[in-house]
Tab-separated table of C-alpha atoms in Angstrom:
chain	number	residue	atom	x	y	z
A	210	MET	CA	19.154	-100.470	-136.921
A	211	ASP	CA	22.536	-101.980	-136.140
A	212	GLU	CA	24.639	-99.244	-134.489
A	213	ASN	CA	27.848	-100.919	-135.683
A	214	LYS	CA	26.970	-99.680	-139.151
A	215	TYR	CA	27.760	-96.164	-137.990
A	216	THR	CA	31.306	-97.125	-137.037
A	217	LYS	CA	32.175	-99.182	-140.125
A	218	HIS	CA	34.108	-96.298	-141.716
A	219	LEU	CA	34.762	-94.440	-138.491
A	220	GLN	CA	38.544	-94.244	-138.769
A	221	GLU	CA	38.286	-92.676	-142.211
A	222	ILE	CA	35.721	-90.170	-140.931
A	223	ILE	CA	37.886	-89.312	-137.914
A	224	GLU	CA	40.835	-88.629	-140.193
A	225	LEU	CA	38.684	-86.345	-142.332
A	226	ARG	CA	37.511	-84.523	-139.224
A	227	HIS	CA	41.152	-83.977	-138.195
A	228	TYR	CA	41.956	-82.610	-141.647
A	229	PHE	CA	39.114	-80.081	-141.524
A	230	HIS	CA	40.061	-79.042	-138.008
A	231	LYS	CA	43.696	-78.562	-139.017
A	232	TYR	CA	42.882	-76.401	-142.033
A	233	PRO	CA	39.981	-74.135	-141.037
A	234	GLU	CA	38.721	-71.254	-143.170
A	235	LEU	CA	36.624	-68.197	-142.389
A	236	SER	CA	33.114	-67.526	-143.635
A	237	ASN	CA	32.789	-67.066	-147.404
A	238	ARG	CA	36.463	-68.001	-147.801
A	239	GLU	CA	36.055	-71.783	-147.521
A	240	VAL	CA	37.721	-72.371	-150.863
A	241	ALA	CA	40.091	-75.181	-149.844
A	242	THR	CA	37.402	-76.765	-147.650
A	243	THR	CA	34.992	-76.785	-150.596
A	244	LYS	CA	37.648	-78.276	-152.857
A	245	LYS	CA	38.417	-81.012	-150.311
A	246	ILE	CA	34.740	-81.944	-149.926
A	247	VAL	CA	34.335	-82.147	-153.698
A	248	GLU	CA	37.424	-84.379	-153.938
A	249	ILE	CA	36.099	-86.700	-151.249
A	250	LEU	CA	32.641	-87.000	-152.760
A	251	SER	CA	34.040	-87.477	-156.259
A	252	SER	CA	36.269	-90.311	-155.026
A	253	TRP	CA	33.176	-91.953	-153.574
A	254	ASN	CA	31.244	-91.499	-156.847
A	255	ILE	CA	28.624	-89.297	-155.173
A	256	THR	CA	26.616	-86.998	-157.444
A	257	ILE	CA	27.580	-83.349	-156.938
A	258	LEU	CA	24.951	-80.871	-158.052
A	259	PRO	CA	25.839	-77.530	-159.618
A	260	THR	CA	25.023	-74.361	-157.660
A	261	ASP	CA	25.801	-70.653	-157.928
A	262	LEU	CA	27.383	-70.639	-154.483
A	263	ASN	CA	30.931	-69.284	-154.321
A	264	THR	CA	31.803	-71.781	-151.602
A	265	GLY	CA	29.959	-74.801	-150.227
A	266	VAL	CA	28.777	-78.033	-151.829
A	267	LEU	CA	25.466	-79.694	-152.678
A	268	ALA	CA	25.387	-83.442	-153.347
A	269	GLU	CA	22.645	-86.050	-153.555
A	270	ILE	CA	21.874	-89.743	-153.386
A	271	LYS	CA	18.698	-91.008	-154.981
A	272	GLY	CA	16.987	-93.997	-153.448
A	273	GLU	CA	15.841	-97.074	-155.283
A	274	SER	CA	12.231	-95.957	-154.923
A	275	SER	CA	10.650	-92.613	-155.744
A	276	GLY	CA	9.634	-90.152	-153.065
A	277	PRO	CA	10.198	-86.666	-151.667
A	278	ILE	CA	13.486	-84.755	-151.583
A	279	ILE	CA	14.945	-83.815	-148.210
A	280	ALA	CA	18.204	-82.119	-147.266
A	281	LEU	CA	20.765	-82.753	-144.557
A	282	ARG	CA	22.844	-79.667	-143.684
A	283	ALA	CA	26.273	-79.144	-142.151
A	284	ASP	CA	28.026	-75.774	-141.870
A	285	ILE	CA	31.685	-75.584	-142.944
A	286	ASP	CA	33.189	-72.276	-141.784
A	287	ALA	CA	35.459	-71.506	-138.833
A	288	LEU	CA	36.055	-68.533	-136.528
A	289	PRO	CA	38.759	-65.843	-136.221
A	290	VAL	CA	40.051	-67.431	-133.011
A	291	LEU	CA	43.629	-68.341	-132.117
A	292	GLU	CA	43.490	-71.996	-131.068
A	293	ALA	CA	44.742	-72.749	-127.543
A	294	THR	CA	44.276	-76.513	-127.443
A	295	SER	CA	46.988	-79.163	-127.415
A	296	LEU	CA	45.300	-81.316	-130.045
A	297	PRO	CA	47.772	-83.040	-132.399
A	298	PHE	CA	45.592	-81.813	-135.286
A	299	LYS	CA	45.193	-78.216	-134.042
A	300	SER	CA	44.800	-75.441	-136.580
A	301	VAL	CA	47.815	-74.524	-138.680
A	302	ASN	CA	45.997	-71.475	-140.078
A	303	GLN	CA	47.111	-68.775	-137.658
A	304	GLY	CA	44.250	-67.031	-135.912
A	305	ILE	CA	41.558	-69.285	-137.418
A	306	MET	CA	39.951	-72.166	-135.542
A	307	HIS	CA	36.965	-74.508	-135.669
A	308	ALA	CA	36.028	-73.187	-132.239
A	309	CYS	CA	32.379	-74.069	-132.814
A	310	GLY	CA	32.935	-77.629	-134.005
A	311	HIS	CA	31.795	-77.334	-137.602
A	312	ASP	CA	34.507	-79.861	-138.447
A	313	LEU	CA	32.412	-82.382	-136.487
A	314	HIS	CA	29.330	-81.430	-138.492
A	315	MET	CA	31.094	-81.890	-141.839
A	316	ALA	CA	32.593	-85.222	-140.834
A	317	SER	CA	29.258	-86.507	-139.511
A	318	LEU	CA	27.538	-85.603	-142.763
A	319	LEU	CA	30.263	-87.341	-144.747
A	320	GLY	CA	29.770	-90.404	-142.563
A	321	ALA	CA	26.046	-90.312	-143.313
A	322	ILE	CA	26.804	-90.069	-147.027
A	323	LEU	CA	28.999	-93.175	-146.863
A	324	PHE	CA	26.235	-95.011	-145.026
A	325	PHE	CA	23.578	-94.072	-147.565
A	326	LYS	CA	25.911	-94.915	-150.446
A	327	GLU	CA	25.943	-98.502	-149.115
A	328	HIS	CA	22.253	-98.569	-148.152
A	329	ARG	CA	20.448	-96.828	-151.026
A	330	SER	CA	17.590	-99.302	-150.708
A	331	LEU	CA	16.593	-97.604	-147.424
A	332	ILE	CA	16.024	-94.249	-149.127
A	333	LYS	CA	12.423	-93.690	-150.205
A	334	GLY	CA	13.069	-90.645	-152.325
A	335	THR	CA	16.154	-88.435	-152.580
A	336	ILE	CA	18.512	-87.116	-149.936
A	337	ARG	CA	20.563	-84.009	-150.652
A	338	PHE	CA	23.624	-83.100	-148.627
A	339	LEU	CA	24.277	-79.418	-148.101
A	340	PHE	CA	27.699	-78.243	-146.908
A	341	GLN	CA	26.772	-74.649	-146.132
A	342	PRO	CA	29.209	-71.732	-146.071
A	343	ALA	CA	29.226	-68.666	-143.822
A	344	GLU	CA	27.118	-69.661	-140.845
A	345	GLU	CA	29.364	-67.802	-138.411
A	346	ALA	CA	29.467	-64.475	-140.213
A	347	GLY	CA	25.817	-64.738	-141.092
A	348	GLY	CA	24.335	-64.806	-144.548
A	349	GLY	CA	25.232	-68.355	-145.515
A	350	ALA	CA	21.718	-69.731	-145.276
A	351	ASN	CA	20.386	-66.661	-147.077
A	352	GLN	CA	22.850	-67.322	-149.892
A	353	VAL	CA	21.567	-70.889	-150.172
A	354	ILE	CA	17.928	-69.731	-150.278
A	355	ASP	CA	18.509	-66.785	-152.612
A	356	LYS	CA	20.378	-68.903	-155.140
A	357	GLY	CA	17.649	-71.562	-155.216
A	358	VAL	CA	19.900	-74.312	-153.893
A	359	LEU	CA	17.044	-75.960	-151.985
A	360	HIS	CA	14.557	-75.878	-154.846
A	361	GLY	CA	12.270	-78.898	-154.564
A	362	VAL	CA	13.396	-79.828	-151.040
A	363	LYS	CA	10.428	-80.643	-148.765
A	364	ALA	CA	12.192	-80.707	-145.385
A	365	ILE	CA	15.634	-80.122	-143.886
A	366	LEU	CA	17.585	-81.678	-141.000
A	367	GLY	CA	20.579	-80.309	-139.108
A	368	PHE	CA	22.356	-80.357	-135.769
A	369	HIS	CA	24.916	-78.505	-133.717
A	370	ASN	CA	27.397	-80.230	-131.470
A	371	ASN	CA	27.108	-79.203	-127.825
A	372	PRO	CA	30.159	-79.460	-125.530
A	373	ASN	CA	27.929	-79.099	-122.473
A	374	LEU	CA	26.340	-82.491	-123.248
A	375	PRO	CA	28.119	-85.841	-122.939
A	376	VAL	CA	29.046	-87.841	-126.002
A	377	GLY	CA	26.171	-90.059	-127.157
A	378	THR	CA	23.492	-87.518	-126.248
A	379	ILE	CA	20.896	-86.205	-128.695
A	380	ALA	CA	18.797	-83.331	-127.344
A	381	LEU	CA	15.743	-82.435	-129.367
A	382	GLN	CA	12.194	-81.134	-129.029
A	383	ALA	CA	9.440	-79.610	-131.131
A	384	GLY	CA	9.328	-75.836	-130.881
A	385	PRO	CA	12.163	-73.571	-129.702
A	386	MET	CA	15.802	-74.739	-129.604
A	387	MET	CA	18.076	-71.730	-130.130
A	388	ALA	CA	17.512	-68.028	-129.762
A	389	GLY	CA	17.135	-65.389	-132.413
A	390	CYS	CA	20.210	-63.177	-132.546
A	391	TYR	CA	19.909	-59.425	-133.141
A	392	LYS	CA	22.577	-56.722	-133.214
A	393	PHE	CA	22.158	-53.076	-132.292
A	394	GLU	CA	24.561	-50.202	-132.900
A	395	ILE	CA	24.033	-46.710	-131.472
A	396	VAL	CA	25.955	-43.533	-132.269
A	397	ILE	CA	25.229	-40.666	-129.857
A	398	GLU	CA	25.966	-37.262	-131.397
A	399	GLY	CA	26.673	-34.493	-128.926
A	400	GLN	CA	28.987	-31.524	-128.702
A	401	GLY	CA	32.594	-31.802	-127.597
A	402	SER	CA	34.636	-29.362	-125.566
A	403	HIS	CA	37.748	-29.066	-123.449
A	404	GLY	CA	37.474	-31.323	-120.429
A	405	ALA	CA	37.998	-28.285	-118.177
A	406	LYS	CA	34.948	-26.544	-119.657
A	407	PRO	CA	32.144	-29.146	-119.638
A	408	GLU	CA	29.544	-26.384	-119.652
A	409	ASN	CA	30.440	-25.801	-123.309
A	410	SER	CA	29.617	-29.413	-124.221
A	411	HIS	CA	26.678	-31.707	-124.707
A	412	ASP	CA	28.626	-34.617	-123.291
A	413	PRO	CA	27.840	-37.857	-125.206
A	414	ILE	CA	29.741	-39.963	-122.643
A	415	VAL	CA	27.323	-39.029	-119.871
A	416	THR	CA	24.457	-39.799	-122.235
A	417	LEU	CA	26.003	-43.112	-123.196
A	418	ALA	CA	26.173	-44.107	-119.528
A	419	GLN	CA	22.474	-43.280	-119.123
A	420	VAL	CA	21.618	-45.314	-122.213
A	421	VAL	CA	23.549	-48.370	-121.032
A	422	ASP	CA	21.765	-48.216	-117.691
A	423	ALA	CA	18.318	-47.759	-119.269
A	424	LEU	CA	18.739	-50.644	-121.697
A	425	GLN	CA	18.899	-53.016	-118.726
A	426	THR	CA	15.295	-52.125	-117.883
A	427	ILE	CA	13.978	-53.440	-121.196
A	428	VAL	CA	13.968	-56.998	-119.884
A	429	SER	CA	13.477	-56.365	-116.165
A	430	ARG	CA	10.479	-54.037	-116.613
A	431	ASN	CA	8.887	-55.071	-119.911
A	432	VAL	CA	9.318	-58.802	-120.427
A	433	ASP	CA	7.475	-61.619	-118.658
A	434	PRO	CA	10.064	-63.200	-116.275
A	435	GLN	CA	9.138	-66.624	-117.652
A	436	ASN	CA	10.033	-65.547	-121.192
A	437	PRO	CA	13.828	-65.713	-121.677
A	438	VAL	CA	15.192	-62.526	-123.224
A	439	VAL	CA	18.743	-61.154	-123.028
A	440	VAL	CA	19.916	-57.607	-123.819
A	441	SER	CA	23.698	-57.147	-123.529
A	442	VAL	CA	25.838	-54.102	-124.272
A	443	THR	CA	29.147	-55.553	-125.440
A	444	HIS	CA	31.184	-52.683	-126.864
A	445	ILE	CA	31.482	-48.978	-126.047
A	446	ASN	CA	33.822	-46.363	-127.442
A	447	ALA	CA	34.160	-42.619	-126.940
A	448	GLY	CA	36.953	-40.097	-127.144
A	449	LYS	CA	40.688	-40.302	-127.786
A	450	ALA	CA	42.191	-37.802	-125.367
A	451	TRP	CA	42.210	-37.652	-121.563
A	452	ASN	CA	41.283	-33.959	-121.447
A	453	VAL	CA	38.764	-33.622	-124.282
A	454	ILE	CA	35.034	-34.346	-124.228
A	455	PRO	CA	34.294	-35.943	-127.656
A	456	ASN	CA	31.563	-35.104	-130.129
A	457	GLU	CA	30.333	-38.701	-130.377
A	458	ALA	CA	29.999	-41.853	-128.323
A	459	TYR	CA	29.329	-45.356	-129.648
A	460	LEU	CA	27.919	-48.574	-128.282
A	461	GLN	CA	26.785	-51.872	-129.671
A	462	GLY	CA	25.377	-55.081	-128.333
A	463	THR	CA	23.190	-58.099	-128.842
A	464	VAL	CA	19.643	-59.220	-128.095
A	465	ARG	CA	18.676	-62.890	-127.763
A	466	LEU	CA	15.085	-64.183	-127.605
A	467	PHE	CA	12.781	-66.939	-128.872
A	468	ASP	CA	9.789	-65.306	-130.552
A	469	ASN	CA	8.923	-62.465	-132.912
A	470	LEU	CA	6.661	-60.687	-130.412
A	471	SER	CA	9.584	-60.336	-128.007
A	472	ALA	CA	11.781	-59.042	-130.858
A	473	ASP	CA	9.222	-56.394	-131.726
A	474	LEU	CA	8.888	-55.379	-128.061
A	475	VAL	CA	12.637	-55.098	-127.411
A	476	LYS	CA	13.246	-53.167	-130.626
A	477	LYS	CA	10.431	-50.714	-129.887
A	478	ARG	CA	11.597	-50.106	-126.312
A	479	LEU	CA	15.240	-49.731	-127.334
A	480	PHE	CA	14.482	-47.050	-129.900
A	481	LYS	CA	12.113	-45.197	-127.566
A	482	LEU	CA	14.513	-45.231	-124.591
A	483	VAL	CA	17.549	-44.142	-126.609
A	484	ASN	CA	15.750	-41.338	-128.448
A	485	GLY	CA	14.143	-40.107	-125.249
A	486	ILE	CA	17.437	-39.993	-123.345
A	487	VAL	CA	19.436	-38.245	-126.056
A	488	GLN	CA	16.677	-35.710	-126.567
A	489	ALA	CA	16.701	-34.940	-122.829
A	490	TYR	CA	20.434	-34.162	-123.140
A	491	ASP	CA	19.991	-32.016	-126.306
A	492	GLN	CA	21.665	-34.666	-128.430
A	493	THR	CA	20.706	-37.018	-131.251
A	494	ALA	CA	21.254	-40.701	-131.974
A	495	ARG	CA	21.697	-42.935	-135.001
A	496	ILE	CA	20.404	-46.420	-134.278
A	497	ASP	CA	20.923	-49.502	-136.409
A	498	TRP	CA	19.059	-52.758	-135.612
A	499	SER	CA	19.898	-55.885	-137.618
A	500	GLU	CA	18.704	-59.459	-137.569
A	501	ARG	CA	21.624	-61.878	-137.504
A	502	ALA	CA	19.749	-65.150	-136.941
A	503	LEU	CA	16.091	-66.004	-136.410
A	504	PRO	CA	14.923	-68.160	-133.491
A	505	ILE	CA	15.128	-71.866	-134.286
A	506	ALA	CA	11.761	-73.555	-133.791
A	507	ASN	CA	11.303	-77.178	-134.874
A	508	ASP	CA	8.321	-78.403	-136.859
A	509	LEU	CA	5.999	-80.371	-134.570
A	510	GLU	CA	5.133	-83.393	-136.715
A	511	LEU	CA	8.537	-83.749	-138.362
A	512	THR	CA	10.221	-83.613	-134.984
A	513	LYS	CA	7.974	-86.377	-133.704
A	514	ALA	CA	8.918	-88.481	-136.727
A	515	VAL	CA	12.649	-87.920	-136.165
A	516	ILE	CA	12.442	-88.639	-132.440
A	517	ASN	CA	10.409	-91.799	-133.001
A	518	ASN	CA	13.032	-93.066	-135.430
A	519	LEU	CA	15.880	-92.409	-133.000
A	520	THR	CA	14.657	-95.277	-130.793
A	521	GLY	CA	14.399	-93.556	-127.416
A	522	LYS	CA	17.815	-91.914	-127.346
A	523	VAL	CA	16.548	-88.328	-127.293
A	524	LYS	CA	16.558	-86.135	-124.206
A	525	LYS	CA	14.868	-82.783	-123.613
A	526	PRO	CA	17.195	-79.891	-124.528
A	527	THR	CA	18.154	-76.833	-122.533
A	528	LEU	CA	17.329	-73.854	-124.703
A	529	SER	CA	20.417	-72.031	-125.981
A	530	MET	CA	20.760	-68.254	-126.172
A	531	ALA	CA	23.333	-68.705	-128.939
A	532	GLY	CA	22.219	-67.999	-132.500
A	533	GLU	CA	22.392	-70.215	-135.630
A	534	ASP	CA	21.130	-69.470	-139.131
A	535	PHE	CA	19.352	-72.825	-139.596
A	536	ALA	CA	16.135	-70.946	-138.803
A	537	THR	CA	16.453	-69.208	-142.191
A	538	TYR	CA	15.594	-72.516	-143.808
A	539	GLN	CA	12.692	-73.091	-141.409
A	540	LYS	CA	11.064	-69.908	-142.738
A	541	LYS	CA	10.860	-71.577	-146.150
A	542	ILE	CA	10.472	-75.307	-145.452
A	543	PRO	CA	9.814	-77.487	-142.384
A	544	GLY	CA	12.990	-78.295	-140.504
A	545	VAL	CA	14.362	-80.159	-137.481
A	546	PHE	CA	17.466	-79.125	-135.547
A	547	ALA	CA	19.076	-80.947	-132.612
A	548	PHE	CA	22.019	-80.792	-130.236
A	549	VAL	CA	24.513	-83.680	-130.278
A	550	GLY	CA	26.746	-83.981	-127.203
A	551	SER	CA	30.409	-83.448	-128.007
A	552	ASN	CA	32.176	-83.401	-124.632
A	553	GLY	CA	30.288	-83.163	-121.338
A	554	SER	CA	33.252	-82.576	-119.034
A	555	ILE	CA	32.581	-80.025	-116.283
A	556	ARG	CA	35.723	-78.268	-117.505
A	557	ALA	CA	34.774	-78.341	-121.181
A	558	ALA	CA	35.199	-75.014	-122.984
A	559	ASP	CA	32.106	-73.668	-124.684
A	560	TRP	CA	31.508	-72.590	-128.279
A	561	HIS	CA	33.815	-69.870	-129.626
A	562	GLU	CA	36.404	-70.294	-126.875
A	563	PRO	CA	40.057	-70.833	-127.905
A	564	ASP	CA	40.334	-74.061	-125.887
A	565	PHE	CA	37.105	-75.589	-127.263
A	566	VAL	CA	37.484	-79.345	-127.788
A	567	GLY	CA	34.858	-81.457	-129.512
A	568	LEU	CA	35.659	-85.129	-129.112
A	569	ASP	CA	36.062	-87.586	-131.994
A	570	GLU	CA	33.683	-89.882	-130.118
A	571	THR	CA	30.900	-87.472	-131.138
A	572	LEU	CA	30.963	-88.711	-134.707
A	573	PRO	CA	29.012	-92.004	-134.478
A	574	THR	CA	26.109	-90.180	-132.820
A	575	GLY	CA	26.268	-87.385	-135.370
A	576	ILE	CA	26.142	-89.909	-138.187
A	577	GLU	CA	23.305	-91.796	-136.506
A	578	TYR	CA	21.295	-88.600	-136.073
A	579	PHE	CA	21.639	-87.714	-139.735
A	580	VAL	CA	20.781	-91.248	-140.922
A	581	GLU	CA	17.908	-92.081	-138.579
A	582	GLY	CA	16.544	-88.535	-138.733
A	583	ALA	CA	16.550	-88.546	-142.519
A	584	LEU	CA	14.787	-91.923	-142.715
A	585	GLY	CA	12.209	-90.782	-140.192
A	586	MET	CA	11.580	-87.610	-142.191
A	587	LEU	CA	11.176	-89.473	-145.473
A	588	ASP	CA	8.809	-91.995	-143.934
A	589	TYR	CA	6.657	-89.202	-142.450
A	590	LEU	CA	6.540	-87.218	-145.714
A	591	ILE	CA	5.512	-90.314	-147.682
A	592	ARG	CA	2.746	-91.138	-145.213
A	593	LYS	CA	1.619	-87.533	-145.173
């Protein structure tokens, strides 16, 4: 397909990207963003479908021939980050920033919509366009599923920009792409005392230190070294006074991995280690384990179809320990998820950093991925 077709409306798409970057909104609060997307699509005479979502948009374009329904997904929320870039279109919403590049995702999907509006004859079926809320805070994909927004959809396509990859790169493979993300919180309940009389306490701070140390053995002594698993303690808190041993100590952290067996193993070991240690110190623990994002694993045959339609531009990805809720869709319907290079400089800031910069030059490749991937999916589903 002629690549120039992906740049026909590029200036308009860049300007829309700048708008979204300048006016970011947090998860489940994307009211103005939703309104802007609806205004854009309405001005283009694109069909907007009703949903029960509080924020987010679902639109569709039907092809000139009948066939399956697929969905293309872009997330629309931003992060509670104070932007530290010098971009002329930097955020004007204090303390909120598109530090993960979802503005690039939205703009790329809008570019794909414009393309398909002008090339409906290429669509063998129906393409729906999902602008999903609340990916960052978690729960956005669950909202979409729970409210039946993807009813009738046979497959779904998405991507995440990647500042570690140069512009023009598409990284994609069947199987794992991004890690599952799990959160643990532990409250250790002991007995406080004056700091000068530790014998009267069951010191939860000492126990907390033992727990933090023991959690590091979950990976090093239980997981196959060739199976990537991360356990990180990221927050601890105990006490308020310099001379008082507190009653409680608190820690939380994250686990990242790529398969359910590893998740079961880590969870089991975490609970056993924590309960064993606190019991040894005559204390108790409250443990909360929550699933924030499932591992992303691409459907084998659909991925082949997408790659084959991208005419040799795909490279093998480096697996990411970051989490993304696209896997929620893959539990229900086959899906394909890729990385699209958005910077590539050795000094490029990574996701969620205040100086993150995704380049405008990312957009033609993002549009191409959505267009070619969608056509490849439809062709495969029809042949299937």
